[in-house]
mmCIF file of C-alpha atoms in Angstrom:
data_model
loop_
_atom_site.group_PDB
_atom_site.id
_atom_site.type_symbol
_atom_site.label_atom_id
_atom_site.label_comp_id
_atom_site.label_asym_id
_atom_site.label_seq_id
_atom_site.Cartn_x
_atom_site.Cartn_y
_atom_site.Cartn_z
ATOM 1 C CA MET A 11 116.196 79.710 99.786
ATOM 2 C CA ASP A 12 117.222 81.819 103.089
ATOM 3 C CA ARG A 13 118.942 83.756 101.189
ATOM 4 C CA PHE A 14 119.866 86.892 103.316
ATOM 5 C CA SER A 15 119.412 89.633 101.493
ATOM 6 C CA ASN A 16 115.609 88.435 101.520
ATOM 7 C CA HIS A 17 115.918 88.142 105.097
ATOM 8 C CA ILE A 18 117.217 91.513 105.507
ATOM 9 C CA LYS A 19 114.056 93.055 103.788
ATOM 10 C CA ASN A 20 111.962 90.748 105.362
ATOM 11 C CA ILE A 21 113.210 92.552 108.551
ATOM 12 C CA LEU A 22 113.036 95.871 107.297
ATOM 13 C CA HIS A 23 109.483 95.586 106.360
ATOM 14 C CA GLY A 24 108.264 94.087 109.817
ATOM 15 C CA PHE A 25 110.243 97.114 111.442
ATOM 16 C CA PHE A 26 108.684 100.254 109.383
ATOM 17 C CA LEU A 27 105.533 98.412 109.090
ATOM 18 C CA ALA A 28 105.561 98.286 112.898
ATOM 19 C CA VAL A 29 106.732 101.691 113.016
ATOM 20 C CA GLY A 30 103.704 102.855 111.313
ATOM 21 C CA THR A 31 101.068 101.119 112.969
ATOM 22 C CA THR A 32 101.829 101.371 116.599
ATOM 23 C CA VAL A 33 100.049 104.995 116.516
ATOM 24 C CA ALA A 34 97.037 102.748 116.201
ATOM 25 C CA GLU A 35 97.608 100.446 118.621
ATOM 26 C CA PRO A 36 94.012 99.053 119.480
ATOM 27 C CA VAL A 37 94.781 98.646 123.240
ATOM 28 C CA THR A 38 96.213 102.189 123.599
ATOM 29 C CA ILE A 39 95.826 105.246 121.017
ATOM 30 C CA LEU A 40 93.462 103.917 118.977
ATOM 31 C CA PRO A 41 90.630 103.698 122.148
ATOM 32 C CA LEU A 42 91.810 107.247 123.218
ATOM 33 C CA MET A 43 91.359 108.512 119.742
ATOM 34 C CA VAL A 44 87.818 107.224 119.489
ATOM 35 C CA ASN A 45 87.026 108.361 122.740
ATOM 36 C CA TYR A 46 88.248 111.917 122.235
ATOM 37 C CA PHE A 47 85.996 112.335 119.362
ATOM 38 C CA GLY A 48 82.960 110.883 121.338
ATOM 39 C CA GLY A 49 82.962 107.337 120.601
ATOM 40 C CA SER A 50 81.084 104.908 122.920
ATOM 41 C CA PRO A 51 82.952 101.116 124.256
ATOM 42 C CA ILE A 52 81.014 99.892 121.234
ATOM 43 C CA LEU A 53 82.385 102.256 118.852
ATOM 44 C CA ILE A 54 85.690 101.673 120.424
ATOM 45 C CA GLY A 55 85.384 97.658 119.898
ATOM 46 C CA PHE A 56 84.161 98.202 116.277
ATOM 47 C CA PHE A 57 87.313 100.099 115.618
ATOM 48 C CA SER A 58 89.344 97.665 117.038
ATOM 49 C CA GLY A 59 87.748 94.848 115.396
ATOM 50 C CA LEU A 60 87.983 96.732 112.118
ATOM 51 C CA MET A 61 91.655 97.798 112.719
ATOM 52 C CA ARG A 62 92.626 93.899 113.039
ATOM 53 C CA GLY A 63 90.082 91.922 110.793
ATOM 54 C CA GLY A 64 88.856 93.915 108.133
ATOM 55 C CA ALA A 65 90.674 91.657 106.104
ATOM 56 C CA VAL A 66 88.694 88.410 106.614
ATOM 57 C CA LEU A 67 86.223 89.289 104.108
ATOM 58 C CA MET A 68 88.934 89.115 101.377
ATOM 59 C CA GLN A 69 91.263 86.212 101.863
ATOM 60 C CA LEU A 70 89.480 83.260 100.219
ATOM 61 C CA PHE A 71 88.679 85.445 97.293
ATOM 62 C CA ALA A 72 92.592 86.559 97.176
ATOM 63 C CA ALA A 73 93.237 82.614 97.173
ATOM 64 C CA TYR A 74 91.012 81.820 94.423
ATOM 65 C CA ARG A 75 92.493 84.342 92.170
ATOM 66 C CA ALA A 76 96.103 83.369 93.191
ATOM 67 C CA GLN A 77 95.347 80.099 92.656
ATOM 68 C CA HIS A 78 97.942 79.804 89.561
ATOM 69 C CA TYR A 79 99.725 83.125 90.255
ATOM 70 C CA ALA A 80 103.562 82.207 89.305
ATOM 71 C CA ARG A 81 105.090 85.180 91.193
ATOM 72 C CA MET A 82 102.939 87.247 93.730
ATOM 73 C CA LEU A 83 105.124 89.776 94.185
ATOM 74 C CA PRO A 84 103.705 92.156 91.661
ATOM 75 C CA TYR A 85 100.745 92.170 93.003
ATOM 76 C CA LEU A 86 101.577 92.807 96.711
ATOM 77 C CA ARG A 87 102.877 95.895 95.712
ATOM 78 C CA ARG A 88 99.812 97.196 94.506
ATOM 79 C CA VAL A 89 98.274 96.264 98.116
ATOM 80 C CA PHE A 90 101.284 98.556 99.481
ATOM 81 C CA PHE A 91 100.194 101.362 97.857
ATOM 82 C CA PHE A 92 96.649 101.015 98.417
ATOM 83 C CA ARG A 93 97.439 100.814 102.244
ATOM 84 C CA PHE A 94 99.600 103.361 102.257
ATOM 85 C CA LEU A 95 96.876 105.829 100.969
ATOM 86 C CA SER A 96 94.617 104.623 103.555
ATOM 87 C CA TRP A 97 96.830 105.394 106.060
ATOM 88 C CA PHE A 98 97.802 108.631 105.351
ATOM 89 C CA SER A 99 94.066 109.877 104.245
ATOM 90 C CA ILE A 100 93.136 109.088 108.298
ATOM 91 C CA GLY A 101 95.777 111.640 109.313
ATOM 92 C CA ALA A 102 94.696 114.395 106.696
ATOM 93 C CA ALA A 103 90.800 113.361 107.628
ATOM 94 C CA ILE A 104 91.669 114.386 110.991
ATOM 95 C CA MET A 105 93.664 117.624 110.390
ATOM 96 C CA LEU A 106 91.136 119.166 108.072
ATOM 97 C CA PHE A 107 87.314 117.964 110.292
ATOM 98 C CA GLY A 108 88.975 116.657 113.577
ATOM 99 C CA LYS A 109 88.120 119.782 115.114
ATOM 100 C CA GLU A 110 85.021 120.941 114.298
ATOM 101 C CA HIS A 111 82.861 117.881 112.886
ATOM 102 C CA PRO A 112 84.017 115.151 115.167
ATOM 103 C CA THR A 113 81.279 112.543 114.156
ATOM 104 C CA LEU A 114 82.419 113.020 110.446
ATOM 105 C CA THR A 115 85.972 112.324 111.723
ATOM 106 C CA LEU A 116 85.397 109.148 113.273
ATOM 107 C CA TRP A 117 83.824 107.783 109.867
ATOM 108 C CA CYS A 118 86.764 108.895 107.864
ATOM 109 C CA ILE A 119 88.987 106.895 110.425
ATOM 110 C CA GLY A 120 86.635 103.958 110.106
ATOM 111 C CA ILE A 121 86.730 103.987 106.516
ATOM 112 C CA GLY A 122 90.093 104.708 106.594
ATOM 113 C CA LEU A 123 91.138 101.532 108.864
ATOM 114 C CA PHE A 124 88.512 99.353 106.545
ATOM 115 C CA PHE A 125 90.268 99.985 103.437
ATOM 116 C CA PHE A 126 93.493 99.670 105.313
ATOM 117 C CA SER A 127 92.830 96.275 106.680
ATOM 118 C CA PHE A 128 90.473 95.164 103.661
ATOM 119 C CA SER A 129 93.540 95.367 101.272
ATOM 120 C CA ALA A 130 95.453 93.115 103.960
ATOM 121 C CA GLY A 131 92.768 90.611 102.805
ATOM 122 C CA PHE A 132 94.799 90.008 99.779
ATOM 123 C CA GLY A 133 98.372 91.063 101.061
ATOM 124 C CA ALA A 134 98.398 88.262 103.399
ATOM 125 C CA ILE A 135 97.794 85.545 100.917
ATOM 126 C CA TYR A 136 100.609 87.057 98.589
ATOM 127 C CA PHE A 137 102.902 87.533 101.647
ATOM 128 C CA ARG A 138 102.509 84.030 103.210
ATOM 129 C CA GLU A 139 103.093 82.464 99.392
ATOM 130 C CA ILE A 140 106.260 84.635 99.019
ATOM 131 C CA VAL A 141 107.462 83.838 102.745
ATOM 132 C CA ALA A 142 106.714 79.984 102.279
ATOM 133 C CA LYS A 143 108.747 79.865 98.714
ATOM 134 C CA ILE A 144 112.012 81.929 99.888
ATOM 135 C CA PHE A 145 112.665 79.979 103.467
ATOM 136 C CA THR A 146 112.978 76.734 104.567
ATOM 137 C CA HIS A 147 110.646 75.979 107.591
ATOM 138 C CA LYS A 148 113.561 76.106 110.181
ATOM 139 C CA PHE A 149 114.603 79.244 109.225
ATOM 140 C CA ARG A 150 110.994 80.912 108.795
ATOM 141 C CA GLY A 151 110.806 80.733 112.246
ATOM 142 C CA LYS A 152 113.687 82.658 112.769
ATOM 143 C CA THR A 153 114.265 84.942 110.084
ATOM 144 C CA MET A 154 109.903 86.008 111.445
ATOM 145 C CA ALA A 155 111.185 85.765 115.014
ATOM 146 C CA TRP A 156 114.292 88.373 113.806
ATOM 147 C CA ARG A 157 111.433 90.252 111.889
ATOM 148 C CA GLN A 158 108.875 90.406 115.009
ATOM 149 C CA PHE A 159 112.096 91.255 117.377
ATOM 150 C CA PHE A 160 112.820 94.543 115.171
ATOM 151 C CA ALA A 161 108.840 95.242 114.853
ATOM 152 C CA GLY A 162 109.110 95.426 118.451
ATOM 153 C CA LEU A 163 112.032 97.852 118.264
ATOM 154 C CA GLY A 164 110.396 100.073 115.962
ATOM 155 C CA SER A 165 107.245 99.851 118.033
ATOM 156 C CA ILE A 166 109.124 100.891 120.981
ATOM 157 C CA LEU A 167 110.440 104.027 119.162
ATOM 158 C CA SER A 168 107.069 104.621 117.727
ATOM 159 C CA GLY A 169 105.472 104.513 121.142
ATOM 160 C CA ALA A 170 108.286 107.132 122.524
ATOM 161 C CA VAL A 171 107.455 109.478 119.462
ATOM 162 C CA ALA A 172 103.687 109.056 120.263
ATOM 163 C CA ALA A 173 104.068 109.719 123.813
ATOM 164 C CA TRP A 174 105.749 113.207 122.938
ATOM 165 C CA VAL A 175 103.429 114.139 120.199
ATOM 166 C CA LEU A 176 100.895 113.833 122.542
ATOM 167 C CA GLU A 177 102.283 115.812 125.051
ATOM 168 C CA THR A 178 103.474 118.137 122.472
ATOM 169 C CA PHE A 179 100.500 118.948 120.275
ATOM 170 C CA GLU A 180 97.192 120.017 120.750
ATOM 171 C CA ALA A 181 94.062 117.400 120.214
ATOM 172 C CA PRO A 182 93.126 116.050 117.986
ATOM 173 C CA TYR A 183 96.130 117.844 115.822
ATOM 174 C CA ASP A 184 98.414 115.516 117.886
ATOM 175 C CA PHE A 185 96.516 112.319 115.938
ATOM 176 C CA GLY A 186 96.855 113.659 112.336
ATOM 177 C CA TYR A 187 100.272 114.515 112.667
ATOM 178 C CA LEU A 188 100.977 110.814 113.922
ATOM 179 C CA PHE A 189 98.951 109.356 111.015
ATOM 180 C CA MET A 190 100.646 111.073 108.413
ATOM 181 C CA LEU A 191 104.240 110.546 109.523
ATOM 182 C CA SER A 192 103.749 107.127 110.470
ATOM 183 C CA ALA A 193 102.306 106.589 106.780
ATOM 184 C CA ALA A 194 105.704 108.031 105.336
ATOM 185 C CA LEU A 195 107.696 105.397 107.528
ATOM 186 C CA MET A 196 105.349 102.680 106.633
ATOM 187 C CA GLY A 197 106.022 103.354 103.126
ATOM 188 C CA LEU A 198 109.863 102.625 103.842
ATOM 189 C CA GLY A 199 108.919 99.009 104.665
ATOM 190 C CA PHE A 200 106.895 98.729 101.846
ATOM 191 C CA LEU A 201 109.577 99.614 99.456
ATOM 192 C CA ALA A 202 112.036 96.896 100.946
ATOM 193 C CA PHE A 203 109.911 94.233 100.773
ATOM 194 C CA GLY A 204 108.872 95.238 97.371
ATOM 195 C CA THR A 205 111.987 94.547 96.061
ATOM 196 C CA ILE A 206 112.391 90.734 97.296
ATOM 197 C CA ASP A 207 113.668 88.058 95.376
ATOM 198 C CA GLU A 208 110.916 85.891 94.428
ATOM 199 C CA PRO A 209 111.432 82.753 92.956
ATOM 200 C CA VAL A 210 108.410 81.377 90.053
ATOM 201 C CA LYS A 211 106.281 78.642 91.378
ATOM 202 C CA THR A 212 105.405 75.351 89.158
ATOM 203 C CA HIS A 213 103.545 73.181 90.702
ATOM 204 C CA PHE A 214 99.710 73.973 90.765
ATOM 205 C CA GLU A 215 96.684 72.047 91.337
ATOM 206 C CA THR A 216 93.931 71.969 88.529
ATOM 207 C CA LYS A 217 92.709 75.443 88.148
ATOM 208 C CA ILE A 218 89.078 76.051 89.585
ATOM 209 C CA GLU A 219 87.103 78.907 87.254
ATOM 210 C CA SER A 220 83.999 79.572 89.165
ATOM 211 C CA PHE A 221 84.253 81.395 92.978
ATOM 212 C CA THR A 222 81.657 79.383 94.181
ATOM 213 C CA ALA A 223 82.942 76.071 93.207
ATOM 214 C CA PHE A 224 86.306 76.864 94.767
ATOM 215 C CA LEU A 225 84.315 77.751 98.273
ATOM 216 C CA LYS A 226 82.888 74.093 97.944
ATOM 217 C CA HIS A 227 86.247 72.491 97.621
ATOM 218 C CA ALA A 228 87.423 74.666 100.779
ATOM 219 C CA ILE A 229 84.986 73.347 102.255
ATOM 220 C CA GLU A 230 85.691 69.519 101.597
ATOM 221 C CA THR A 231 88.907 70.292 102.326
ATOM 222 C CA LEU A 232 88.867 71.476 105.972
ATOM 223 C CA ARG A 233 86.218 68.796 106.495
ATOM 224 C CA ALA A 234 88.801 66.390 105.654
ATOM 225 C CA ASP A 235 91.951 67.575 107.376
ATOM 226 C CA ARG A 236 91.253 66.926 111.310
ATOM 227 C CA GLN A 237 94.311 68.770 112.012
ATOM 228 C CA LEU A 238 93.156 71.858 110.155
ATOM 229 C CA GLN A 239 90.045 72.109 111.862
ATOM 230 C CA LEU A 240 91.999 71.693 115.545
ATOM 231 C CA GLN A 241 93.988 74.614 114.321
ATOM 232 C CA ILE A 242 91.744 76.883 113.482
ATOM 233 C CA ALA A 243 89.757 76.046 116.884
ATOM 234 C CA THR A 244 92.619 76.586 119.286
ATOM 235 C CA PHE A 245 93.875 79.733 116.676
ATOM 236 C CA LEU A 246 90.443 81.650 116.793
ATOM 237 C CA LEU A 247 89.514 81.137 120.856
ATOM 238 C CA ALA A 248 93.003 82.314 121.571
ATOM 239 C CA TYR A 249 92.058 85.885 120.099
ATOM 240 C CA SER A 250 89.548 85.934 122.938
ATOM 241 C CA TYR A 251 91.880 87.544 124.972
ATOM 242 C CA LEU A 252 90.495 90.760 122.348
ATOM 243 C CA ILE A 253 87.263 90.564 124.230
ATOM 244 C CA ALA A 254 89.294 92.144 126.937
ATOM 245 C CA MET A 255 92.135 93.458 126.002
ATOM 246 C CA PRO A 256 90.990 97.120 124.143
ATOM 247 C CA PHE A 257 89.222 97.942 127.383
ATOM 248 C CA VAL A 258 92.210 97.313 129.753
ATOM 249 C CA ILE A 259 93.478 101.093 128.874
ATOM 250 C CA LEU A 260 89.987 102.473 129.589
ATOM 251 C CA ASP A 261 90.222 100.415 132.960
ATOM 252 C CA ALA A 262 93.684 102.299 134.011
ATOM 253 C CA LYS A 263 92.146 105.911 132.821
ATOM 254 C CA GLU A 264 89.783 105.242 135.618
ATOM 255 C CA THR A 265 92.116 103.223 137.999
ATOM 256 C CA ILE A 266 95.176 105.671 137.534
ATOM 257 C CA ASP A 267 96.417 108.814 136.621
ATOM 258 C CA LEU A 268 96.960 108.414 133.019
ATOM 259 C CA THR A 269 99.192 110.930 131.058
ATOM 260 C CA GLY A 270 100.231 111.030 127.895
ATOM 261 C CA THR A 271 103.708 109.718 129.629
ATOM 262 C CA ALA A 272 102.050 106.943 130.959
ATOM 263 C CA VAL A 273 100.058 105.779 127.904
ATOM 264 C CA GLY A 274 103.807 105.957 126.026
ATOM 265 C CA MET A 275 104.928 103.494 129.215
ATOM 266 C CA LEU A 276 102.095 101.278 128.260
ATOM 267 C CA ILE A 277 103.044 101.334 124.805
ATOM 268 C CA THR A 278 106.421 100.453 125.087
ATOM 269 C CA THR A 279 106.371 98.132 127.911
ATOM 270 C CA GLN A 280 103.976 96.153 125.197
ATOM 271 C CA MET A 281 106.182 96.286 122.463
ATOM 272 C CA VAL A 282 109.427 95.629 124.876
ATOM 273 C CA GLY A 283 107.411 92.348 125.550
ATOM 274 C CA ALA A 284 107.092 91.352 121.988
ATOM 275 C CA MET A 285 110.617 92.323 121.126
ATOM 276 C CA LEU A 286 112.049 90.274 124.298
ATOM 277 C CA SER A 287 109.869 86.912 123.418
ATOM 278 C CA ASN A 288 111.193 86.786 119.938
ATOM 279 C CA LEU A 289 114.397 85.615 121.481
ATOM 280 C CA LEU A 290 112.627 82.386 123.198
ATOM 281 C CA TRP A 291 110.079 82.062 119.986
ATOM 282 C CA GLY A 292 112.982 82.418 117.669
ATOM 283 C CA LYS A 293 114.841 79.428 119.418
ATOM 284 C CA LEU A 294 111.830 77.416 119.692
ATOM 285 C CA GLY A 295 111.020 77.923 116.002
ATOM 286 C CA GLY A 296 114.126 77.051 114.805
ATOM 287 C CA MET A 297 114.194 73.701 116.717
ATOM 288 C CA GLY A 298 110.404 73.293 115.034
ATOM 289 C CA HIS A 299 108.515 73.461 118.039
ATOM 290 C CA TYR A 300 105.694 75.690 117.417
ATOM 291 C CA ARG A 301 103.015 73.815 119.618
ATOM 292 C CA LEU A 302 104.866 74.556 122.418
ATOM 293 C CA ILE A 303 104.898 78.221 121.010
ATOM 294 C CA THR A 304 101.407 77.946 121.382
ATOM 295 C CA ASN A 305 100.937 76.611 124.507
ATOM 296 C CA ILE A 306 103.422 79.190 126.095
ATOM 297 C CA SER A 307 101.440 82.118 124.393
ATOM 298 C CA ILE A 308 97.946 81.369 125.467
ATOM 299 C CA ALA A 309 98.950 80.895 129.119
ATOM 300 C CA MET A 310 100.864 84.433 129.039
ATOM 301 C CA GLN A 311 97.390 85.797 127.744
ATOM 302 C CA LEU A 312 95.499 83.549 130.230
ATOM 303 C CA LEU A 313 97.490 85.175 132.741
ATOM 304 C CA ALA A 314 97.551 88.819 131.952
ATOM 305 C CA ILE A 315 93.738 88.523 131.926
ATOM 306 C CA LEU A 316 93.431 87.102 135.520
ATOM 307 C CA LEU A 317 96.162 90.149 136.739
ATOM 308 C CA ALA A 318 93.694 92.576 135.204
ATOM 309 C CA PHE A 319 91.018 91.277 137.873
ATOM 310 C CA PHE A 320 93.363 92.971 140.465
ATOM 311 C CA ALA A 321 95.094 95.977 138.598
ATOM 312 C CA HIS A 322 95.079 98.847 140.516
ATOM 313 C CA SER A 323 98.273 100.710 139.459
ATOM 314 C CA LEU A 324 100.591 101.270 136.930
ATOM 315 C CA PRO A 325 103.544 98.403 137.512
ATOM 316 C CA ILE A 326 100.421 95.839 137.290
ATOM 317 C CA PHE A 327 99.115 97.611 134.204
ATOM 318 C CA LEU A 328 102.793 97.109 132.657
ATOM 319 C CA ILE A 329 103.063 93.485 133.470
ATOM 320 C CA ILE A 330 99.509 92.968 131.865
ATOM 321 C CA PHE A 331 100.901 94.925 128.819
ATOM 322 C CA PHE A 332 104.505 93.190 128.585
ATOM 323 C CA LEU A 333 102.427 89.763 128.806
ATOM 324 C CA PHE A 334 100.134 90.832 125.852
ATOM 325 C CA GLY A 335 102.894 91.743 123.556
ATOM 326 C CA ALA A 336 104.627 88.719 124.387
ATOM 327 C CA ALA A 337 102.035 86.425 123.472
ATOM 328 C CA ALA A 338 100.626 87.970 120.424
ATOM 329 C CA ASP A 339 103.910 87.849 118.839
ATOM 330 C CA GLY A 340 104.278 84.027 119.656
ATOM 331 C CA ASN A 341 101.061 83.309 118.575
ATOM 332 C CA ARG A 342 101.430 84.960 115.406
ATOM 333 C CA ILE A 343 104.993 83.279 114.802
ATOM 334 C CA ALA A 344 102.796 79.653 115.311
ATOM 335 C CA SER A 345 100.127 80.201 113.548
ATOM 336 C CA SER A 346 101.867 81.430 110.192
ATOM 337 C CA ASN A 347 104.170 78.508 110.683
ATOM 338 C CA LEU A 348 101.793 75.404 111.593
ATOM 339 C CA ILE A 349 99.965 76.123 108.747
ATOM 340 C CA LEU A 350 102.553 76.520 106.258
ATOM 341 C CA ILE A 351 104.008 72.960 107.395
ATOM 342 C CA LEU A 352 100.644 71.465 106.947
ATOM 343 C CA ALA A 353 99.470 72.935 103.744
ATOM 344 C CA PRO A 354 100.753 70.735 100.690
ATOM 345 C CA GLU A 355 102.930 73.213 98.444
ATOM 346 C CA ALA A 356 99.994 73.240 95.714
ATOM 347 C CA LYS A 357 96.923 73.919 98.285
ATOM 348 C CA ARG A 358 99.101 76.541 100.215
ATOM 349 C CA PRO A 359 97.011 79.696 99.206
ATOM 350 C CA LEU A 360 93.909 77.522 99.664
ATOM 351 C CA TYR A 361 95.224 76.204 103.517
ATOM 352 C CA VAL A 362 96.411 79.626 104.326
ATOM 353 C CA ALA A 363 93.023 81.393 103.393
ATOM 354 C CA ILE A 364 91.110 79.014 105.216
ATOM 355 C CA GLN A 365 92.755 79.181 108.559
ATOM 356 C CA MET A 366 93.063 82.925 108.066
ATOM 357 C CA ASN A 367 89.379 83.811 107.028
ATOM 358 C CA ILE A 368 87.815 81.666 109.996
ATOM 359 C CA VAL A 369 90.472 82.485 112.611
ATOM 360 C CA SER A 370 90.540 86.236 111.858
ATOM 361 C CA LEU A 371 86.872 86.152 112.851
ATOM 362 C CA GLY A 372 88.320 86.402 116.453
ATOM 363 C CA MET A 373 89.599 89.621 115.268
ATOM 364 C CA PHE A 374 86.038 90.970 115.815
ATOM 365 C CA PHE A 375 85.891 89.461 119.605
ATOM 366 C CA SER A 376 86.777 92.906 120.359
ATOM 367 C CA ILE A 377 83.520 94.179 119.420
ATOM 368 C CA LEU A 378 81.577 91.673 121.792
ATOM 369 C CA GLY A 379 83.849 92.954 124.485
ATOM 370 C CA GLY A 380 82.278 96.807 124.240
ATOM 371 C CA PHE A 381 78.618 95.407 124.493
ATOM 372 C CA ILE A 382 79.728 92.985 127.537
ATOM 373 C CA LEU A 383 81.697 96.251 129.088
ATOM 374 C CA HIS A 384 78.518 98.298 128.257
ATOM 375 C CA PHE A 385 75.872 96.263 130.137
ATOM 376 C CA GLY A 386 77.983 93.964 132.390
ATOM 377 C CA GLY A 387 81.289 95.616 133.500
ATOM 378 C CA TYR A 388 84.698 94.737 133.714
ATOM 379 C CA THR A 389 84.751 91.985 136.025
ATOM 380 C CA LEU A 390 82.386 90.286 133.524
ATOM 381 C CA LEU A 391 84.406 91.238 130.943
ATOM 382 C CA TYR A 392 87.769 89.908 132.232
ATOM 383 C CA ALA A 393 85.833 86.472 132.893
ATOM 384 C CA ILE A 394 84.468 85.696 129.864
ATOM 385 C CA ALA A 395 88.012 86.355 128.129
ATOM 386 C CA ALA A 396 89.684 84.337 130.878
ATOM 387 C CA ALA A 397 87.088 81.298 130.185
ATOM 388 C CA THR A 398 87.861 81.422 126.586
ATOM 389 C CA LEU A 399 91.583 81.488 127.003
ATOM 390 C CA ALA A 400 91.485 78.523 129.218
ATOM 391 C CA VAL A 401 89.587 76.657 126.406
ATOM 392 C CA ALA A 402 92.151 77.293 123.952
ATOM 393 C CA LEU A 403 94.739 76.333 126.275
ATOM 394 C CA THR A 404 93.350 72.961 126.546
ATOM 395 C CA LEU A 405 92.983 72.752 122.610
ATOM 396 C CA SER A 406 96.375 73.790 122.365
ATOM 397 C CA PHE A 407 98.095 70.139 123.965
ATOM 398 C CA ARG A 408 96.028 68.635 121.009
ATOM 399 C CA LEU A 409 98.350 70.310 118.142
ATOM 400 C CA LYS A 410 100.672 68.067 116.482
ATOM 401 C CA ASP A 411 104.215 68.301 117.224
ATOM 402 C CA SER A 412 105.681 69.956 114.489
ATOM 403 C CA ALA A 413 109.676 69.608 115.391
ATOM 404 C CA ILE A 414 111.315 68.887 112.237
#
């Protein structure tokens, strides 16, 4: 375990994946792109949820299929190839149809995002199992923090390139160029992780032959484990920042002069927050303090939403996006490591699937946010998001301290 070569490949995967997906960042470029093709706030919320949460549907089924996989990597490689094709097809559709057929283009974007995220339902289960097999609990916190640090660096570089493309090329071709270029860069990350050295798994539960029986077993497992229930409730409600986050960029568009350069600055600031915060998350994760990471991250999200009430200048919006970036990476490290620590080895795919399947429903909170904004405005939007985050913060203090 903890091989340096696997550590480097994990970092490279995170770096190039971030470079690729930043061009459809759900709080900056994606809302602007959907808005350009005539999409409403409700559709923006739906696409944001699709980008983040399409994987929900497949995680338990993926865990069921993977019950007795001795090695996950061959199956993960297939997922990588499918995700590459889905992402590239979005750019191709924008280039072919975007100018003359905006409605068709929106359909193509939605379908591409769905399949990209849908396939991640399988990939997430395989990825978490591999990471649990190749890294110890303490080193896993460090390697994931470094992965997210370089992912933040990749996103900053991607944000700068995105700003240049948006300023240089005519819409909607600028969006098409961004997706096709990012697909190629994303592929480099897929190649890196696809060559990782994965050991063979030898400890398994008795295989459950029917998916229906597997679902019943998952429900029984959830009912029996109170700490699992608490983790799920905490991280599900922590996603309530998405009620407001995808629409802050639209608020900024109405409040300040939001040029392509300003959009690039917001993207860059968000990624700087993510990157620099991982120096703290890595130190705390290396000591096993994942509950503390959760506490700090949710508090940052709550502060960002509260600042949005009073944001009327670019510097305030920059602070908001910095906090969003830092908090998102903290929650990601905490949730992924707490579940791997809690889960018995033989039940690891099941525990991961249960938590991810339920918590990932929070990725669709942006759809709720779209309706709230459409019918109630920004004040109600921010108030509901802040109140729900306050509940999540309260629950986070009841998590078990997993320092080991």
